[in-house]
């Protein structure tokens, strides 16, 4: 696959790269970020944590604000951070400039409605094209975990529930757990997927969790949510996940963190916990 390294910086003894490639799935150029820890080499490939970011973010927010590289370097864990939507002059955007639809708001699904379906195929990009490129071109193994924040937490959970055998573990900060029931999700789903709500179900973590009859084949889950998050009650709906988790008997820890909000200060405060969680399930702490 053709790609271009647009920056390559030394960080924490490893390398922070930004890579541009032409995506056949999204029909545009895409940029993603990679942190390769100092342990990574062609002779010593390392496991990967995919991170999915939230509304309005690009590939850069997590890398610059989360403070994840130091612990990832210590653990020997690669980080791969895609963009949150397709980009480019020909890519559809919200006509009113809304932050929760269009550019920066791909919701990690495959759009079926015009004008979105031409480019907004983020589910296939995240689950197929990007991992193929990463595996082919970077010193990484087939051991993957996935995490994310807000819209990205929704994406990480939903993707792991649909492809449980691909991931050793899944975690989320402030995830949108029930997008079919919140304003952000309903707006995005109705535009991208149309009015038939039965087509929304495959992108809703609460619905997917409720369908599980045998949780043994699913990756363990860690969620951190701040109780001072101003999006908690209307958009994130964390409590809606309680019943599906219980009915499925799913291996999960949901931690309500007193006083924390929705910001990257929250993520930076607990990112080491999440990296250790993934490192354990990726076999890096044996």
PDB file of C-alpha atoms in Angstrom:
ATOM      1  CA  UNK A   1       0.000   0.000   0.000  1.00  0.00           C
ATOM      2  CA  UNK A   2       1.226   3.494  -0.828  1.00  0.00           C
ATOM      3  CA  UNK A   3       1.836   5.788   2.136  1.00  0.00           C
ATOM      4  CA  UNK A   4       3.923   8.790   3.150  1.00  0.00           C
ATOM      5  CA  UNK A   5       5.530   9.498   6.509  1.00  0.00           C
ATOM      6  CA  UNK A   6       4.835  13.210   6.967  1.00  0.00           C
ATOM      7  CA  UNK A   7       6.633  13.482  10.326  1.00  0.00           C
ATOM      8  CA  UNK A   8       8.902  11.219  12.366  1.00  0.00           C
ATOM      9  CA  UNK A   9       9.863  12.481  15.815  1.00  0.00           C
ATOM     10  CA  UNK A  10      11.798  10.946  18.675  1.00  0.00           C
ATOM     11  CA  UNK A  11       9.611  10.572  21.769  1.00  0.00           C
ATOM     12  CA  UNK A  12      10.228   8.697  25.022  1.00  0.00           C
ATOM     13  CA  UNK A  13      12.992   6.727  23.320  1.00  0.00           C
ATOM     14  CA  UNK A  14      10.583   5.608  20.630  1.00  0.00           C
ATOM     15  CA  UNK A  15       9.138   7.211  17.488  1.00  0.00           C
ATOM     16  CA  UNK A  16       6.024   9.272  16.927  1.00  0.00           C
ATOM     17  CA  UNK A  17       5.028   9.138  13.272  1.00  0.00           C
ATOM     18  CA  UNK A  18       2.228  10.756  11.313  1.00  0.00           C
ATOM     19  CA  UNK A  19       1.409   8.833   8.169  1.00  0.00           C
ATOM     20  CA  UNK A  20      -0.670   9.904   5.175  1.00  0.00           C
ATOM     21  CA  UNK A  21      -2.172   7.423   2.751  1.00  0.00           C
ATOM     22  CA  UNK A  22      -4.875   7.349   0.111  1.00  0.00           C
ATOM     23  CA  UNK A  23      -7.783   5.347   1.483  1.00  0.00           C
ATOM     24  CA  UNK A  24      -9.675   3.268  -1.058  1.00  0.00           C
ATOM     25  CA  UNK A  25     -12.390   2.725   1.563  1.00  0.00           C
ATOM     26  CA  UNK A  26     -12.985   6.411   2.331  1.00  0.00           C
ATOM     27  CA  UNK A  27     -12.025   7.703  -1.129  1.00  0.00           C
ATOM     28  CA  UNK A  28      -9.787  10.417   0.257  1.00  0.00           C
ATOM     29  CA  UNK A  29      -6.392  10.932   1.830  1.00  0.00           C
ATOM     30  CA  UNK A  30      -6.213  10.039   5.511  1.00  0.00           C
ATOM     31  CA  UNK A  31      -3.654  10.753   8.219  1.00  0.00           C
ATOM     32  CA  UNK A  32      -3.085   8.599  11.276  1.00  0.00           C
ATOM     33  CA  UNK A  33      -0.650   8.755  14.177  1.00  0.00           C
ATOM     34  CA  UNK A  34       1.609   5.982  15.425  1.00  0.00           C
ATOM     35  CA  UNK A  35       3.792   5.670  18.496  1.00  0.00           C
ATOM     36  CA  UNK A  36       6.377   2.914  18.234  1.00  0.00           C
ATOM     37  CA  UNK A  37       8.007   2.156  21.594  1.00  0.00           C
ATOM     38  CA  UNK A  38      11.794   1.714  21.769  1.00  0.00           C
ATOM     39  CA  UNK A  39      11.364  -2.078  21.904  1.00  0.00           C
ATOM     40  CA  UNK A  40       9.746  -2.197  18.445  1.00  0.00           C
ATOM     41  CA  UNK A  41      11.827  -3.438  15.508  1.00  0.00           C
ATOM     42  CA  UNK A  42      11.470  -5.752  12.548  1.00  0.00           C
ATOM     43  CA  UNK A  43      13.057  -8.476  14.680  1.00  0.00           C
ATOM     44  CA  UNK A  44      10.853  -7.626  17.685  1.00  0.00           C
ATOM     45  CA  UNK A  45       7.345  -6.589  16.666  1.00  0.00           C
ATOM     46  CA  UNK A  46       5.092  -5.360  19.465  1.00  0.00           C
ATOM     47  CA  UNK A  47       1.343  -5.466  20.251  1.00  0.00           C
ATOM     48  CA  UNK A  48      -0.933  -2.594  19.248  1.00  0.00           C
ATOM     49  CA  UNK A  49      -3.484  -0.478  21.063  1.00  0.00           C
ATOM     50  CA  UNK A  50      -5.857   1.252  18.665  1.00  0.00           C
ATOM     51  CA  UNK A  51      -7.241   4.509  20.048  1.00  0.00           C
ATOM     52  CA  UNK A  52     -10.437   6.082  18.657  1.00  0.00           C
ATOM     53  CA  UNK A  53     -10.957   9.750  19.444  1.00  0.00           C
ATOM     54  CA  UNK A  54     -14.103  11.772  20.050  1.00  0.00           C
ATOM     55  CA  UNK A  55     -16.087  14.472  18.297  1.00  0.00           C
ATOM     56  CA  UNK A  56     -14.051  17.285  16.670  1.00  0.00           C
ATOM     57  CA  UNK A  57     -10.737  15.451  17.189  1.00  0.00           C
ATOM     58  CA  UNK A  58      -8.102  14.462  14.632  1.00  0.00           C
ATOM     59  CA  UNK A  59      -5.251  11.977  14.958  1.00  0.00           C
ATOM     60  CA  UNK A  60      -3.270  14.545  16.948  1.00  0.00           C
ATOM     61  CA  UNK A  61      -5.396  15.218  20.048  1.00  0.00           C
ATOM     62  CA  UNK A  62      -4.686  11.985  21.897  1.00  0.00           C
ATOM     63  CA  UNK A  63      -1.000  11.948  21.022  1.00  0.00           C
ATOM     64  CA  UNK A  64      -0.463  15.507  22.215  1.00  0.00           C
ATOM     65  CA  UNK A  65      -2.750  15.635  25.266  1.00  0.00           C
ATOM     66  CA  UNK A  66      -3.173  12.198  26.842  1.00  0.00           C
ATOM     67  CA  UNK A  67       0.396  11.663  28.046  1.00  0.00           C
ATOM     68  CA  UNK A  68       0.239   8.042  26.917  1.00  0.00           C
ATOM     69  CA  UNK A  69       3.625   7.696  25.238  1.00  0.00           C
ATOM     70  CA  UNK A  70       5.712   7.480  28.410  1.00  0.00           C
ATOM     71  CA  UNK A  71       3.877   4.419  29.750  1.00  0.00           C
ATOM     72  CA  UNK A  72       3.482   2.877  26.303  1.00  0.00           C
ATOM     73  CA  UNK A  73       7.281   3.121  25.911  1.00  0.00           C
ATOM     74  CA  UNK A  74       7.822   1.444  29.258  1.00  0.00           C
ATOM     75  CA  UNK A  75       5.369  -1.356  28.464  1.00  0.00           C
ATOM     76  CA  UNK A  76       6.493  -1.925  24.878  1.00  0.00           C
ATOM     77  CA  UNK A  77       3.085  -1.112  23.426  1.00  0.00           C
ATOM     78  CA  UNK A  78       2.471   0.538  20.050  1.00  0.00           C
ATOM     79  CA  UNK A  79      -0.298   3.129  19.731  1.00  0.00           C
ATOM     80  CA  UNK A  80      -2.230   3.652  16.496  1.00  0.00           C
ATOM     81  CA  UNK A  81      -4.538   6.672  16.364  1.00  0.00           C
ATOM     82  CA  UNK A  82      -6.724   7.246  13.273  1.00  0.00           C
ATOM     83  CA  UNK A  83      -8.684  10.354  12.392  1.00  0.00           C
ATOM     84  CA  UNK A  84     -12.351  10.599  13.376  1.00  0.00           C
ATOM     85  CA  UNK A  85     -13.806  10.997   9.879  1.00  0.00           C
ATOM     86  CA  UNK A  86     -12.872  11.203   6.225  1.00  0.00           C
ATOM     87  CA  UNK A  87     -11.358  14.541   5.172  1.00  0.00           C
ATOM     88  CA  UNK A  88     -11.066  16.603   2.016  1.00  0.00           C
ATOM     89  CA  UNK A  89     -12.766  19.232  -0.113  1.00  0.00           C
ATOM     90  CA  UNK A  90     -15.084  16.680  -1.718  1.00  0.00           C
ATOM     91  CA  UNK A  91     -16.135  15.069   1.583  1.00  0.00           C
ATOM     92  CA  UNK A  92     -19.656  15.953   2.746  1.00  0.00           C
ATOM     93  CA  UNK A  93     -19.983  18.094   5.867  1.00  0.00           C
ATOM     94  CA  UNK A  94     -22.846  19.488   7.925  1.00  0.00           C
ATOM     95  CA  UNK A  95     -24.270  22.487   6.085  1.00  0.00           C
ATOM     96  CA  UNK A  96     -24.721  24.419   9.320  1.00  0.00           C
ATOM     97  CA  UNK A  97     -21.179  23.753  10.505  1.00  0.00           C
ATOM     98  CA  UNK A  98     -22.376  21.535  13.377  1.00  0.00           C
ATOM     99  CA  UNK A  99     -19.596  19.808  15.299  1.00  0.00           C
ATOM    100  CA  UNK A 100     -21.599  16.601  15.819  1.00  0.00           C
ATOM    101  CA  UNK A 101     -22.178  15.705  12.163  1.00  0.00           C
ATOM    102  CA  UNK A 102     -19.843  15.492   9.207  1.00  0.00           C
ATOM    103  CA  UNK A 103     -16.127  16.275   9.428  1.00  0.00           C
ATOM    104  CA  UNK A 104     -14.728  15.131  12.762  1.00  0.00           C
ATOM    105  CA  UNK A 105     -17.893  13.174  13.527  1.00  0.00           C
ATOM    106  CA  UNK A 106     -17.776   9.912  11.578  1.00  0.00           C
ATOM    107  CA  UNK A 107     -19.180   7.802  14.460  1.00  0.00           C
ATOM    108  CA  UNK A 108     -17.189   4.777  13.226  1.00  0.00           C
ATOM    109  CA  UNK A 109     -20.028   3.424  11.070  1.00  0.00           C
ATOM    110  CA  UNK A 110     -20.661   2.727   7.387  1.00  0.00           C
ATOM    111  CA  UNK A 111     -23.055   5.353   6.064  1.00  0.00           C
ATOM    112  CA  UNK A 112     -25.778   4.242   3.668  1.00  0.00           C
ATOM    113  CA  UNK A 113     -27.516   7.577   2.976  1.00  0.00           C
ATOM    114  CA  UNK A 114     -26.619  10.345   0.523  1.00  0.00           C
ATOM    115  CA  UNK A 115     -24.435  12.338   0.543  1.00  0.00           C
ATOM    116  CA  UNK A 116     -22.580  10.542   3.306  1.00  0.00           C
ATOM    117  CA  UNK A 117     -22.232   7.058   1.836  1.00  0.00           C
ATOM    118  CA  UNK A 118     -19.578   8.105  -0.689  1.00  0.00           C
ATOM    119  CA  UNK A 119     -16.914   8.684   1.976  1.00  0.00           C
ATOM    120  CA  UNK A 120     -18.236   7.890   5.454  1.00  0.00           C
ATOM    121  CA  UNK A 121     -17.245   4.218   5.675  1.00  0.00           C
ATOM    122  CA  UNK A 122     -15.326   4.513   8.923  1.00  0.00           C
ATOM    123  CA  UNK A 123     -16.286   1.064  10.248  1.00  0.00           C
ATOM    124  CA  UNK A 124     -14.650  -0.677   7.298  1.00  0.00           C
ATOM    125  CA  UNK A 125     -11.675   1.684   7.450  1.00  0.00           C
ATOM    126  CA  UNK A 126     -11.017   0.980  11.130  1.00  0.00           C
ATOM    127  CA  UNK A 127     -11.661  -2.756  11.006  1.00  0.00           C
ATOM    128  CA  UNK A 128     -10.141  -3.627   7.614  1.00  0.00           C
ATOM    129  CA  UNK A 129      -8.053  -1.111   5.667  1.00  0.00           C
ATOM    130  CA  UNK A 130      -6.120   0.598   8.454  1.00  0.00           C
ATOM    131  CA  UNK A 131      -5.099  -2.625  10.281  1.00  0.00           C
ATOM    132  CA  UNK A 132      -3.962  -4.141   6.976  1.00  0.00           C
ATOM    133  CA  UNK A 133      -1.714  -1.137   6.340  1.00  0.00           C
ATOM    134  CA  UNK A 134      -0.386  -1.091   9.907  1.00  0.00           C
ATOM    135  CA  UNK A 135       0.360  -4.817   9.875  1.00  0.00           C
ATOM    136  CA  UNK A 136       2.046  -4.678   6.470  1.00  0.00           C
ATOM    137  CA  UNK A 137       4.251  -1.655   7.092  1.00  0.00           C
ATOM    138  CA  UNK A 138       4.995  -1.418  10.822  1.00  0.00           C
ATOM    139  CA  UNK A 139       6.774  -3.716  13.316  1.00  0.00           C
ATOM    140  CA  UNK A 140       3.644  -4.913  15.122  1.00  0.00           C
ATOM    141  CA  UNK A 141       2.111  -8.275  15.981  1.00  0.00           C
ATOM    142  CA  UNK A 142      -1.385  -9.674  15.523  1.00  0.00           C
ATOM    143  CA  UNK A 143      -2.191  -8.952  19.191  1.00  0.00           C
ATOM    144  CA  UNK A 144      -4.514  -5.927  19.317  1.00  0.00           C
ATOM    145  CA  UNK A 145      -6.539  -4.071  21.891  1.00  0.00           C
ATOM    146  CA  UNK A 146      -8.809  -1.071  21.386  1.00  0.00           C
ATOM    147  CA  UNK A 147      -9.804   1.996  23.386  1.00  0.00           C
ATOM    148  CA  UNK A 148     -11.347   5.405  22.898  1.00  0.00           C
ATOM    149  CA  UNK A 149     -13.029   8.483  24.303  1.00  0.00           C
ATOM    150  CA  UNK A 150     -16.648   9.670  23.972  1.00  0.00           C
ATOM    151  CA  UNK A 151     -17.624   9.015  20.325  1.00  0.00           C
ATOM    152  CA  UNK A 152     -14.417   6.987  20.162  1.00  0.00           C
ATOM    153  CA  UNK A 153     -15.422   5.054  23.263  1.00  0.00           C
ATOM    154  CA  UNK A 154     -18.622   4.187  21.440  1.00  0.00           C
ATOM    155  CA  UNK A 155     -16.551   3.081  18.453  1.00  0.00           C
ATOM    156  CA  UNK A 156     -14.126   0.994  20.490  1.00  0.00           C
ATOM    157  CA  UNK A 157     -16.843  -0.849  22.391  1.00  0.00           C
ATOM    158  CA  UNK A 158     -19.077  -1.374  19.373  1.00  0.00           C
ATOM    159  CA  UNK A 159     -16.244  -2.679  17.202  1.00  0.00           C
ATOM    160  CA  UNK A 160     -14.966  -5.012  19.925  1.00  0.00           C
ATOM    161  CA  UNK A 161     -18.472  -6.386  20.480  1.00  0.00           C
ATOM    162  CA  UNK A 162     -18.887  -7.054  16.764  1.00  0.00           C
ATOM    163  CA  UNK A 163     -15.400  -8.534  16.284  1.00  0.00           C
ATOM    164  CA  UNK A 164     -14.611  -9.982  19.717  1.00  0.00           C
ATOM    165  CA  UNK A 165     -11.972 -12.415  18.470  1.00  0.00           C
ATOM    166  CA  UNK A 166      -9.793  -9.606  17.122  1.00  0.00           C
ATOM    167  CA  UNK A 167      -9.131  -7.838  20.406  1.00  0.00           C
ATOM    168  CA  UNK A 168      -7.542  -8.977  23.640  1.00  0.00           C
ATOM    169  CA  UNK A 169      -9.196  -6.171  25.616  1.00  0.00           C
ATOM    170  CA  UNK A 170     -11.324  -3.040  25.212  1.00  0.00           C
ATOM    171  CA  UNK A 171     -11.566   0.125  27.289  1.00  0.00           C
ATOM    172  CA  UNK A 172     -13.244   3.494  27.105  1.00  0.00           C
ATOM    173  CA  UNK A 173     -13.292   6.928  28.679  1.00  0.00           C
ATOM    174  CA  UNK A 174     -16.712   8.600  28.832  1.00  0.00           C
ATOM    175  CA  UNK A 175     -18.188   6.435  26.067  1.00  0.00           C
ATOM    176  CA  UNK A 176     -21.503   7.029  24.309  1.00  0.00           C
ATOM    177  CA  UNK A 177     -22.845   3.616  25.316  1.00  0.00           C
ATOM    178  CA  UNK A 178     -26.366   3.879  23.876  1.00  0.00           C
ATOM    179  CA  UNK A 179     -26.240   6.170  20.814  1.00  0.00           C
ATOM    180  CA  UNK A 180     -29.736   5.124  19.684  1.00  0.00           C
ATOM    181  CA  UNK A 181     -31.081   6.823  22.819  1.00  0.00           C
ATOM    182  CA  UNK A 182     -29.084  10.089  22.916  1.00  0.00           C
ATOM    183  CA  UNK A 183     -29.230  13.276  20.816  1.00  0.00           C
ATOM    184  CA  UNK A 184     -25.702  12.925  19.406  1.00  0.00           C
ATOM    185  CA  UNK A 185     -26.305   9.363  18.281  1.00  0.00           C
ATOM    186  CA  UNK A 186     -29.815   9.861  16.961  1.00  0.00           C
ATOM    187  CA  UNK A 187     -28.728  12.854  14.893  1.00  0.00           C
ATOM    188  CA  UNK A 188     -25.753  11.031  13.409  1.00  0.00           C
ATOM    189  CA  UNK A 189     -27.553   7.730  12.826  1.00  0.00           C
ATOM    190  CA  UNK A 190     -30.589   9.321  11.179  1.00  0.00           C
ATOM    191  CA  UNK A 191     -28.392  11.236   8.722  1.00  0.00           C
ATOM    192  CA  UNK A 192     -25.848   8.499   8.033  1.00  0.00           C
ATOM    193  CA  UNK A 193     -28.138   5.434   8.181  1.00  0.00           C
ATOM    194  CA  UNK A 194     -31.648   6.723   7.507  1.00  0.00           C
ATOM    195  CA  UNK A 195     -34.882   6.528   9.466  1.00  0.00           C
ATOM    196  CA  UNK A 196     -35.125   2.738   9.858  1.00  0.00           C
ATOM    197  CA  UNK A 197     -33.890   2.357  13.425  1.00  0.00           C
ATOM    198  CA  UNK A 198     -33.412  -1.395  13.026  1.00  0.00           C
ATOM    199  CA  UNK A 199     -30.341  -0.527  10.930  1.00  0.00           C
ATOM    200  CA  UNK A 200     -28.921   1.451  13.854  1.00  0.00           C
ATOM    201  CA  UNK A 201     -28.789  -1.501  16.233  1.00  0.00           C
ATOM    202  CA  UNK A 202     -25.518  -2.967  14.978  1.00  0.00           C
ATOM    203  CA  UNK A 203     -23.772   0.270  15.981  1.00  0.00           C
ATOM    204  CA  UNK A 204     -25.212   0.494  19.509  1.00  0.00           C
ATOM    205  CA  UNK A 205     -23.202  -1.086  22.345  1.00  0.00           C
ATOM    206  CA  UNK A 206     -26.163  -1.496  24.684  1.00  0.00           C
ATOM    207  CA  UNK A 207     -28.092  -3.369  21.999  1.00  0.00           C
ATOM    208  CA  UNK A 208     -25.085  -5.518  21.063  1.00  0.00           C
ATOM    209  CA  UNK A 209     -24.351  -6.333  24.696  1.00  0.00           C
ATOM    210  CA  UNK A 210     -27.965  -7.402  25.255  1.00  0.00           C
ATOM    211  CA  UNK A 211     -27.654  -9.994  22.466  1.00  0.00           C
ATOM    212  CA  UNK A 212     -24.758 -11.847  24.117  1.00  0.00           C
ATOM    213  CA  UNK A 213     -25.642 -15.281  25.462  1.00  0.00           C
ATOM    214  CA  UNK A 214     -22.103 -16.532  26.102  1.00  0.00           C
ATOM    215  CA  UNK A 215     -19.624 -13.825  27.145  1.00  0.00           C
ATOM    216  CA  UNK A 216     -16.635 -16.180  27.298  1.00  0.00           C
ATOM    217  CA  UNK A 217     -15.468 -15.258  23.809  1.00  0.00           C
ATOM    218  CA  UNK A 218     -15.551 -11.496  24.363  1.00  0.00           C
ATOM    219  CA  UNK A 219     -12.676  -9.242  25.477  1.00  0.00           C
ATOM    220  CA  UNK A 220     -12.664  -7.825  29.019  1.00  0.00           C
ATOM    221  CA  UNK A 221     -13.901  -4.248  29.338  1.00  0.00           C
ATOM    222  CA  UNK A 222     -12.770  -1.273  31.443  1.00  0.00           C
ATOM    223  CA  UNK A 223     -14.739   1.986  31.493  1.00  0.00           C
ATOM    224  CA  UNK A 224     -13.871   5.197  33.309  1.00  0.00           C
ATOM    225  CA  UNK A 225     -16.551   7.894  33.557  1.00  0.00           C
ATOM    226  CA  UNK A 226     -16.350  11.189  35.417  1.00  0.00           C
ATOM    227  CA  UNK A 227     -19.380  12.007  37.550  1.00  0.00           C
ATOM    228  CA  UNK A 228     -18.920  15.754  36.837  1.00  0.00           C
ATOM    229  CA  UNK A 229     -19.085  15.185  33.075  1.00  0.00           C
ATOM    230  CA  UNK A 230     -21.679  17.627  31.721  1.00  0.00           C
ATOM    231  CA  UNK A 231     -22.572  15.159  28.933  1.00  0.00           C
ATOM    232  CA  UNK A 232     -23.213  12.227  31.271  1.00  0.00           C
ATOM    233  CA  UNK A 233     -26.967  12.388  31.772  1.00  0.00           C
ATOM    234  CA  UNK A 234     -28.069  13.432  28.280  1.00  0.00           C
ATOM    235  CA  UNK A 235     -25.501  11.982  25.888  1.00  0.00           C
ATOM    236  CA  UNK A 236     -23.342   9.282  27.481  1.00  0.00           C
ATOM    237  CA  UNK A 237     -26.047   7.413  29.437  1.00  0.00           C
ATOM    238  CA  UNK A 238     -23.564   5.187  31.270  1.00  0.00           C
ATOM    239  CA  UNK A 239     -26.270   3.641  33.466  1.00  0.00           C
ATOM    240  CA  UNK A 240     -28.014   2.249  30.375  1.00  0.00           C
ATOM    241  CA  UNK A 241     -25.201  -0.281  30.109  1.00  0.00           C
ATOM    242  CA  UNK A 242     -25.837  -1.770  33.570  1.00  0.00           C
ATOM    243  CA  UNK A 243     -28.700  -4.088  32.621  1.00  0.00           C
ATOM    244  CA  UNK A 244     -27.088  -5.455  29.414  1.00  0.00           C
ATOM    245  CA  UNK A 245     -23.822  -6.093  31.282  1.00  0.00           C
ATOM    246  CA  UNK A 246     -25.646  -7.945  34.039  1.00  0.00           C
ATOM    247  CA  UNK A 247     -27.796 -10.007  31.688  1.00  0.00           C
ATOM    248  CA  UNK A 248     -24.784 -11.001  29.602  1.00  0.00           C
ATOM    249  CA  UNK A 249     -22.607 -11.748  32.620  1.00  0.00           C
ATOM    250  CA  UNK A 250     -19.918  -9.739  30.873  1.00  0.00           C
ATOM    251  CA  UNK A 251     -16.433  -9.279  32.355  1.00  0.00           C
ATOM    252  CA  UNK A 252     -16.397  -5.526  32.887  1.00  0.00           C
ATOM    253  CA  UNK A 253     -15.318  -2.869  35.362  1.00  0.00           C
ATOM    254  CA  UNK A 254     -17.171   0.441  35.181  1.00  0.00           C
ATOM    255  CA  UNK A 255     -15.561   3.077  37.401  1.00  0.00           C
ATOM    256  CA  UNK A 256     -17.350   6.314  38.203  1.00  0.00           C
ATOM    257  CA  UNK A 257     -14.620   8.838  38.997  1.00  0.00           C
ATOM    258  CA  UNK A 258     -15.723  11.604  41.422  1.00  0.00           C
ATOM    259  CA  UNK A 259     -15.218  15.174  40.248  1.00  0.00           C
ATOM    260  CA  UNK A 260     -13.846  14.426  36.783  1.00  0.00           C
ATOM    261  CA  UNK A 261     -15.265  15.924  33.599  1.00  0.00           C
ATOM    262  CA  UNK A 262     -15.128  15.075  29.876  1.00  0.00           C
ATOM    263  CA  UNK A 263     -11.756  16.651  29.130  1.00  0.00           C
ATOM    264  CA  UNK A 264      -8.312  15.318  28.300  1.00  0.00           C
ATOM    265  CA  UNK A 265      -7.292  16.150  31.881  1.00  0.00           C
ATOM    266  CA  UNK A 266      -9.559  13.238  32.827  1.00  0.00           C
ATOM    267  CA  UNK A 267      -7.993  10.954  30.233  1.00  0.00           C
ATOM    268  CA  UNK A 268      -4.459  11.910  31.266  1.00  0.00           C
ATOM    269  CA  UNK A 269      -5.309  11.172  34.896  1.00  0.00           C
ATOM    270  CA  UNK A 270      -6.217   7.530  34.241  1.00  0.00           C
ATOM    271  CA  UNK A 271      -4.512   6.610  30.960  1.00  0.00           C
ATOM    272  CA  UNK A 272      -1.784   4.640  32.738  1.00  0.00           C
ATOM    273  CA  UNK A 273      -4.452   2.394  34.291  1.00  0.00           C
ATOM    274  CA  UNK A 274      -5.864   1.686  30.853  1.00  0.00           C
ATOM    275  CA  UNK A 275      -2.462   1.002  29.315  1.00  0.00           C
ATOM    276  CA  UNK A 276      -1.635  -1.442  32.112  1.00  0.00           C
ATOM    277  CA  UNK A 277      -5.038  -3.091  31.651  1.00  0.00           C
ATOM    278  CA  UNK A 278      -4.354  -3.649  27.965  1.00  0.00           C
ATOM    279  CA  UNK A 279      -0.728  -4.648  28.522  1.00  0.00           C
ATOM    280  CA  UNK A 280      -1.829  -7.378  30.900  1.00  0.00           C
ATOM    281  CA  UNK A 281      -4.246  -8.880  28.381  1.00  0.00           C
ATOM    282  CA  UNK A 282      -1.744  -8.482  25.547  1.00  0.00           C
ATOM    283  CA  UNK A 283       0.779 -10.552  27.490  1.00  0.00           C
ATOM    284  CA  UNK A 284       3.252  -7.744  28.138  1.00  0.00           C
ATOM    285  CA  UNK A 285       3.208  -8.137  31.927  1.00  0.00           C
ATOM    286  CA  UNK A 286       3.904 -11.884  32.089  1.00  0.00           C
TER     287      UNK A 286
END
